[in-house]
């Protein structure tokens, strides 16, 4: 029966999952909706709700898939994931859930488009699962000027610029390293917004996706959807101007320029030379910065200070106090003197014992539903006070946050939940 099905299906149009990859704030939402306008399903009507201030047109992210990705993230807490994670018993249930979801969808459908920034962290898992159910991947990698991505993150979520840049690097590296060289295309932010219809037709042609007979009607839908006024962080900076910048770290600049070269030259993008350079950049990133942790991690024994205010003299005064107490300022991290100090510290500082974990059952910390946010504030305040006076109480605070984070996220959204978590 299996042989007969393969022989029969050889003459059928292959089923395909269109994976929209690349760093968030790079046009991935616009690309996903445009693929949807071509007639490709997003897999569900249960999509992540639009955000009035951040993404009013919508994210177009499948909440069923997001749930699986979040479960994966609770088990694989850092990026890149460990080698061979997709076959690990640790994620067996998540892999089964993803397999079942896709298998059920493709029983009646030919094409599926999926976008979730977390998917960049699990590209290899997706590829293995799709192979298991005989569905081809069609991987679209988006690339945008990293400074514009950072500014967009800062404007939308007030995200720390260093963290935003590291996230751009990680997800750009992973999307270029792990995507399938025989089933991928690299699209720049400029081409997506400047030549939308041409870019979509190029994608459809390369992957043999459905294409309309009425391009004018599709263009009208695109024009109705894309609002140039929402591109608030688009600097319009030329590639030459970006290359001439002196305020961009060399590894960031090299990665973006290599990506732009690959976007302009598909043969280079498919070459062993490109893949080798991306592998080297990924290895160097890990050597320089280490893995990027997904969420707050209790084993990281460090503090971050954010200094705000309109009175620059007062801000400078606080910064002077921090420096006097040997706190490293963000702008000094890349200097040779700071690097030497950090290396000496790592070499001489004794390893501290891992922080204790709280053994109480989750039910002890579970908030009542519907959530009473006065209760959240009161409980958090009490736990923080206890942790500040007794370091062994930190585990209790961590346990409370980890148990209730998802519920808070569902009710209040990313910004509120992240502030509680962080």
Coordinates of C-alpha atoms in Angstrom, one line a residue:
X1 CA 0.0 0.0 0.0
X2 CA 2.8 2.4 0.9
X3 CA 4.6 1.7 -2.4
X4 CA 1.3 2.1 -4.4
X5 CA 0.6 5.5 -2.6
X6 CA 4.1 6.8 -3.4
X7 CA 3.8 5.8 -7.1
X8 CA 0.3 7.4 -7.3
X9 CA 1.4 10.5 -5.5
X10 CA 4.4 10.9 -7.7
X11 CA 2.0 12.5 -10.3
X12 CA 0.2 14.7 -7.7
X13 CA 1.1 18.2 -6.7
X14 CA 3.1 17.9 -3.5
X15 CA 1.7 19.3 -0.3
X16 CA 3.7 22.2 1.0
X17 CA 4.1 24.1 4.3
X18 CA 5.2 27.7 3.7
X19 CA 7.4 28.7 6.7
X20 CA 8.0 32.4 7.2
X21 CA 11.3 32.8 8.9
X22 CA 13.7 35.6 10.0
X23 CA 13.8 38.0 12.9
X24 CA 10.6 39.6 14.2
X25 CA 10.0 43.2 13.1
X26 CA 11.4 42.3 9.6
X27 CA 8.2 42.2 7.6
X28 CA 7.2 38.7 8.6
X29 CA 3.6 39.6 9.4
X30 CA 3.2 41.4 6.0
X31 CA 4.7 38.5 4.2
X32 CA 2.4 36.0 5.9
X33 CA -0.7 38.0 5.0
X34 CA 0.4 38.4 1.4
X35 CA 0.9 34.6 1.1
X36 CA -2.5 34.2 2.6
X37 CA -3.9 36.7 -0.1
X38 CA -2.4 34.3 -2.7
X39 CA -4.9 31.7 -1.5
X40 CA -2.9 29.8 1.1
X41 CA -4.4 28.9 4.4
X42 CA -3.0 30.1 7.7
X43 CA -4.3 26.8 9.3
X44 CA -6.9 28.3 11.6
X45 CA -9.1 31.3 12.4
X46 CA -7.6 31.1 15.9
X47 CA -5.0 33.7 15.2
X48 CA -3.0 35.9 17.7
X49 CA -5.1 39.1 18.1
X50 CA -3.8 42.4 16.5
X51 CA -2.2 44.9 18.8
X52 CA -3.6 48.4 18.3
X53 CA -0.3 50.2 19.0
X54 CA 2.3 47.7 17.9
X55 CA 0.8 45.7 15.0
X56 CA -2.7 47.0 14.2
X57 CA -3.1 45.0 11.0
X58 CA -2.4 41.7 12.8
X59 CA 0.4 39.2 13.5
X60 CA -1.2 36.3 11.5
X61 CA 0.2 33.8 14.0
X62 CA -1.5 30.5 14.5
X63 CA -2.3 30.2 18.3
X64 CA -2.3 26.4 18.1
X65 CA 1.2 26.4 16.8
X66 CA 2.3 29.1 19.3
X67 CA 1.1 26.9 22.1
X68 CA 3.4 24.0 20.9
X69 CA 6.3 26.4 20.5
X70 CA 5.8 27.8 24.0
X71 CA 5.8 24.2 25.4
X72 CA 9.0 23.6 23.5
X73 CA 10.5 26.8 25.0
X74 CA 9.7 25.6 28.5
X75 CA 11.9 22.5 27.8
X76 CA 14.6 24.0 25.6
X77 CA 15.3 27.3 27.3
X78 CA 18.1 28.7 25.1
X79 CA 19.0 29.4 21.5
X80 CA 20.4 27.7 19.6
X81 CA 19.0 24.4 21.0
X82 CA 21.3 21.5 21.8
X83 CA 22.4 19.3 18.9
X84 CA 19.8 16.6 18.0
X85 CA 17.1 18.2 20.3
X86 CA 14.4 17.2 17.7
X87 CA 14.9 13.5 18.6
X88 CA 15.2 14.1 22.3
X89 CA 12.7 12.3 24.7
X90 CA 12.6 15.7 26.4
X91 CA 10.4 17.1 23.6
X92 CA 8.7 13.9 22.6
X93 CA 5.2 15.1 23.4
X94 CA 5.7 18.5 21.6
X95 CA 6.9 16.7 18.5
X96 CA 3.9 14.4 18.6
X97 CA 1.6 17.4 19.1
X98 CA 3.1 19.2 16.1
X99 CA 3.0 16.0 14.0
X100 CA -0.7 15.4 14.8
X101 CA -1.6 19.1 14.1
X102 CA 0.0 19.1 10.7
X103 CA -1.1 15.6 9.8
X104 CA -4.8 16.5 10.5
X105 CA -4.5 19.8 8.6
X106 CA -3.0 18.2 5.5
X107 CA -5.6 15.5 5.3
X108 CA -7.9 18.1 3.5
X109 CA -5.5 20.9 2.5
X110 CA -2.7 21.3 0.0
X111 CA -0.9 24.3 1.4
X112 CA -0.3 25.9 4.8
X113 CA 1.5 29.1 5.8
X114 CA 2.9 29.4 9.3
X115 CA 4.6 32.3 10.9
X116 CA 5.8 32.6 14.5
X117 CA 9.2 34.1 15.4
X118 CA 9.8 31.1 17.7
X119 CA 9.8 28.9 14.7
X120 CA 13.4 30.1 13.8
X121 CA 14.5 28.2 16.9
X122 CA 13.0 24.9 15.8
X123 CA 13.5 24.8 12.0
X124 CA 15.1 21.4 12.2
X125 CA 12.2 20.0 14.1
X126 CA 9.8 21.3 11.5
X127 CA 11.8 19.8 8.7
X128 CA 11.9 16.4 10.4
X129 CA 8.1 16.4 11.2
X130 CA 7.2 17.6 7.6
X131 CA 9.4 14.8 6.2
X132 CA 7.6 12.3 8.4
X133 CA 4.2 13.2 6.9
X134 CA 5.5 13.7 3.3
X135 CA 5.0 17.4 3.2
X136 CA 7.6 19.7 1.5
X137 CA 8.9 22.8 3.2
X138 CA 8.8 26.1 1.4
X139 CA 11.0 28.4 3.5
X140 CA 10.9 32.2 3.1
X141 CA 13.6 34.0 5.1
X142 CA 13.1 37.7 5.7
X143 CA 16.0 40.1 6.1
X144 CA 15.9 43.6 7.4
X145 CA 18.5 46.3 8.4
X146 CA 19.3 45.3 12.0
X147 CA 19.3 48.9 13.2
X148 CA 15.8 49.3 11.9
X149 CA 14.8 46.0 13.7
X150 CA 16.3 47.3 16.9
X151 CA 14.6 50.6 16.7
X152 CA 11.3 48.9 15.9
X153 CA 11.7 46.7 19.0
X154 CA 12.5 49.7 21.1
X155 CA 9.5 51.7 19.8
X156 CA 7.1 48.8 20.1
X157 CA 8.1 47.2 23.4
X158 CA 10.8 49.5 24.9
X159 CA 13.1 46.5 24.6
X160 CA 16.7 46.8 25.6
X161 CA 18.7 47.5 22.5
X162 CA 21.5 45.1 23.2
X163 CA 19.0 42.2 23.8
X164 CA 17.1 43.2 20.6
X165 CA 20.3 43.1 18.6
X166 CA 21.3 39.7 20.0
X167 CA 17.9 38.4 19.2
X168 CA 18.2 39.7 15.6
X169 CA 21.5 38.0 15.3
X170 CA 20.4 34.7 16.7
X171 CA 17.2 34.4 14.6
X172 CA 18.9 35.6 11.5
X173 CA 21.8 33.2 11.9
X174 CA 19.4 30.3 12.7
X175 CA 17.1 31.0 9.8
X176 CA 20.1 31.1 7.4
X177 CA 21.9 28.2 9.0
X178 CA 19.1 25.7 9.4
X179 CA 16.8 26.5 6.5
X180 CA 16.8 23.9 3.7
X181 CA 19.1 24.9 0.9
X182 CA 16.9 23.2 -1.7
X183 CA 13.6 24.7 -0.5
X184 CA 14.2 28.2 0.6
X185 CA 14.3 31.8 -0.7
X186 CA 15.7 35.0 0.9
X187 CA 13.7 38.2 0.6
X188 CA 14.8 41.6 1.8
X189 CA 12.5 44.0 3.5
X190 CA 13.1 46.5 0.7
X191 CA 11.9 44.0 -2.0
X192 CA 8.8 43.0 0.1
X193 CA 7.6 46.5 0.4
X194 CA 9.0 48.0 -2.7
X195 CA 8.2 45.2 -5.2
X196 CA 5.5 43.2 -3.4
X197 CA 3.7 41.7 -6.3
X198 CA 7.0 40.8 -8.2
X199 CA 8.4 39.3 -5.0
X200 CA 5.3 37.2 -4.4
X201 CA 5.3 35.9 -8.0
X202 CA 9.0 35.0 -7.6
X203 CA 8.1 33.0 -4.5
X204 CA 5.2 31.3 -6.2
X205 CA 7.3 30.4 -9.2
X206 CA 10.2 29.0 -7.2
X207 CA 8.0 26.9 -5.0
X208 CA 5.3 26.1 -7.5
X209 CA 2.6 27.7 -5.3
X210 CA -0.8 28.8 -6.6
X211 CA -0.8 32.0 -8.5
X212 CA -3.7 34.2 -9.6
X213 CA -4.9 34.8 -13.1
X214 CA -5.9 38.3 -12.0
X215 CA -2.8 40.1 -10.8
X216 CA -4.5 43.4 -10.8
X217 CA -7.0 42.1 -8.2
X218 CA -4.2 40.7 -6.1
X219 CA -2.4 44.0 -6.3
X220 CA -5.5 45.9 -5.1
X221 CA -5.8 43.6 -2.1
X222 CA -2.1 44.1 -1.3
X223 CA -2.5 47.9 -1.6
X224 CA -5.5 47.8 0.7
X225 CA -3.6 45.8 3.3
X226 CA -0.1 47.5 3.3
X227 CA -0.2 50.9 5.0
X228 CA 3.1 52.8 4.5
X229 CA 2.2 55.0 7.5
X230 CA 2.8 52.0 9.7
X231 CA 6.4 51.6 8.7
X232 CA 7.5 53.9 11.5
X233 CA 11.0 52.4 12.0
X234 CA 12.0 52.3 8.3
X235 CA 15.1 54.4 7.9
X236 CA 15.3 53.9 4.1
X237 CA 19.1 53.6 4.6
X238 CA 21.0 52.5 1.5
X239 CA 23.3 49.5 1.6
X240 CA 26.3 51.8 1.0
X241 CA 25.3 54.0 3.9
X242 CA 24.9 51.0 6.2
X243 CA 28.3 49.6 5.2
X244 CA 29.9 53.0 6.0
X245 CA 28.4 53.2 9.5
X246 CA 30.8 53.1 12.4
X247 CA 28.3 52.6 15.2
X248 CA 27.5 49.0 14.2
X249 CA 29.4 46.0 15.7
X250 CA 31.6 44.3 13.1
X251 CA 29.8 40.9 13.5
X252 CA 26.4 42.5 13.0
X253 CA 27.5 44.4 10.0
X254 CA 29.2 41.3 8.4
X255 CA 26.0 39.2 8.9
X256 CA 23.7 41.7 7.3
X257 CA 26.0 42.4 4.4
X258 CA 26.4 38.7 3.8
X259 CA 22.7 38.3 3.8
X260 CA 22.2 41.1 1.3
X261 CA 24.8 39.5 -1.0
X262 CA 22.9 36.2 -0.8
X263 CA 19.5 37.9 -1.4
X264 CA 20.9 39.4 -4.6
X265 CA 22.6 36.2 -5.8
X266 CA 20.5 33.0 -5.4
X267 CA 23.4 30.9 -6.6
X268 CA 25.6 32.2 -3.8
X269 CA 22.7 31.7 -1.3
X270 CA 22.6 28.0 -2.3
X271 CA 26.4 27.6 -2.3
X272 CA 28.6 25.7 0.1
X273 CA 30.7 28.9 0.5
X274 CA 27.7 30.8 1.9
X275 CA 26.7 27.9 4.2
X276 CA 30.3 27.7 5.5
X277 CA 30.4 31.4 6.3
X278 CA 27.1 31.2 8.2
X279 CA 28.3 28.2 10.2
X280 CA 31.5 30.1 11.1
X281 CA 29.5 33.2 12.1
X282 CA 27.2 31.1 14.3
X283 CA 30.2 29.5 16.0
X284 CA 31.8 32.9 16.5
X285 CA 28.6 34.3 17.9
X286 CA 28.4 31.5 20.5
X287 CA 32.1 31.9 21.4
X288 CA 31.6 35.7 21.9
X289 CA 28.2 35.8 23.6
X290 CA 27.0 32.3 24.4
X291 CA 23.5 30.9 23.9
X292 CA 20.7 33.4 24.2
X293 CA 18.3 32.4 27.0
X294 CA 14.7 32.4 26.2
X295 CA 13.4 33.7 29.5
X296 CA 14.7 34.7 32.9
X297 CA 17.1 32.0 34.2
X298 CA 17.6 31.6 37.9
X299 CA 21.2 30.3 37.3
X300 CA 22.4 33.6 35.9
X301 CA 23.7 35.4 38.9
X302 CA 23.8 39.0 37.6
X303 CA 21.9 42.2 37.7
X304 CA 21.0 44.7 35.0
X305 CA 20.4 48.4 35.9
X306 CA 18.3 50.7 33.7
X307 CA 18.7 54.4 34.5
X308 CA 16.0 56.7 33.3
X309 CA 15.2 60.4 33.7
X310 CA 14.9 63.8 32.0
X311 CA 17.6 65.4 34.2
X312 CA 20.9 64.3 32.6
X313 CA 22.9 65.5 35.5
X314 CA 21.0 63.1 37.8
X315 CA 21.4 60.3 35.3
X316 CA 25.1 60.9 35.2
X317 CA 25.3 61.0 39.0
X318 CA 23.6 57.5 39.2
X319 CA 25.9 56.2 36.5
X320 CA 29.0 57.5 38.4
X321 CA 27.8 55.6 41.5
X322 CA 27.4 52.4 39.5
X323 CA 30.9 52.8 38.0
X324 CA 32.3 53.4 41.4
X325 CA 30.9 50.1 42.5
X326 CA 32.6 48.3 39.5
X327 CA 29.4 47.9 37.6
X328 CA 30.1 47.5 33.8
X329 CA 28.3 50.0 31.7
X330 CA 26.6 48.6 28.5
X331 CA 28.7 50.9 26.2
X332 CA 31.9 49.5 27.7
X333 CA 31.2 45.8 27.1
X334 CA 33.1 45.7 23.8
X335 CA 36.2 47.5 24.9
X336 CA 39.4 45.5 25.3
X337 CA 39.9 46.6 28.9
X338 CA 36.4 45.4 29.8
X339 CA 36.9 42.1 28.0
X340 CA 40.2 41.5 29.8
X341 CA 38.5 42.3 33.2
X342 CA 35.7 39.8 32.5
X343 CA 38.1 37.1 31.4
X344 CA 40.2 37.6 34.5
X345 CA 37.0 37.5 36.7
X346 CA 35.8 34.3 35.1
X347 CA 39.2 32.7 35.6
X348 CA 39.5 33.6 39.3
X349 CA 35.9 33.7 40.6
X350 CA 34.9 30.4 42.3
X351 CA 31.9 28.6 40.9
X352 CA 28.8 29.3 43.0
X353 CA 26.4 26.5 43.9
X354 CA 23.3 26.3 41.8
X355 CA 20.4 28.1 43.4
X356 CA 18.0 25.9 45.2
X357 CA 14.6 25.0 43.6
X358 CA 11.2 25.1 45.2
X359 CA 9.7 21.7 45.7
X360 CA 6.1 22.8 46.5
X361 CA 3.5 21.6 43.9
X362 CA 2.4 24.1 41.2
X363 CA -1.0 24.3 42.7
X364 CA 0.4 26.1 45.7
X365 CA 1.3 29.1 43.5
X366 CA -1.6 28.9 41.0
X367 CA -3.6 32.2 40.8
X368 CA -7.3 32.1 40.9
X369 CA -9.2 32.5 37.7
X370 CA -10.3 34.9 36.5
X371 CA -7.0 36.6 37.6
X372 CA -7.3 39.3 40.1
X373 CA -4.4 41.6 39.3
X374 CA -4.5 43.2 42.8
X375 CA -3.8 39.7 44.1
X376 CA -1.0 39.4 41.5
X377 CA 0.6 42.7 42.7
X378 CA 0.2 41.8 46.4
X379 CA 1.6 38.3 46.1
X380 CA 4.5 39.5 43.9
X381 CA 5.3 42.3 46.4
X382 CA 5.4 39.9 49.3
X383 CA 7.5 37.3 47.5
X384 CA 10.0 40.0 46.3
X385 CA 10.3 41.3 49.8
X386 CA 11.0 37.8 51.1
X387 CA 13.6 37.2 48.4
X388 CA 15.4 40.4 49.0
X389 CA 15.8 39.5 52.7
X390 CA 16.6 35.8 52.2
X391 CA 18.2 34.5 49.0
X392 CA 16.7 31.0 49.5
X393 CA 13.3 32.6 48.9
X394 CA 14.3 33.5 45.4
X395 CA 13.3 30.0 44.3
X396 CA 9.8 30.5 45.6
X397 CA 9.5 33.8 43.6
X398 CA 10.8 32.1 40.5
X399 CA 8.3 29.2 40.9
X400 CA 5.3 31.6 41.3
X401 CA 6.3 33.5 38.1
X402 CA 6.9 30.4 36.0
X403 CA 3.6 28.8 37.1
X404 CA 1.5 31.9 36.2
X405 CA 3.4 33.5 33.3
X406 CA 1.4 31.9 30.5
X407 CA -2.0 32.8 32.2
X408 CA -0.8 36.4 32.7
X409 CA 0.4 36.5 29.1
X410 CA -3.0 35.3 27.8
X411 CA -4.9 38.0 29.7
X412 CA -2.5 41.0 29.6
X413 CA -0.2 40.4 26.7
X414 CA 3.5 40.2 26.1
X415 CA 4.6 43.6 27.6
X416 CA 2.8 43.0 31.0
X417 CA 3.9 39.4 31.3
X418 CA 7.5 40.1 30.3
X419 CA 7.7 42.8 33.0
X420 CA 6.5 40.4 35.6
X421 CA 8.9 37.7 34.4
X422 CA 11.9 40.0 34.1

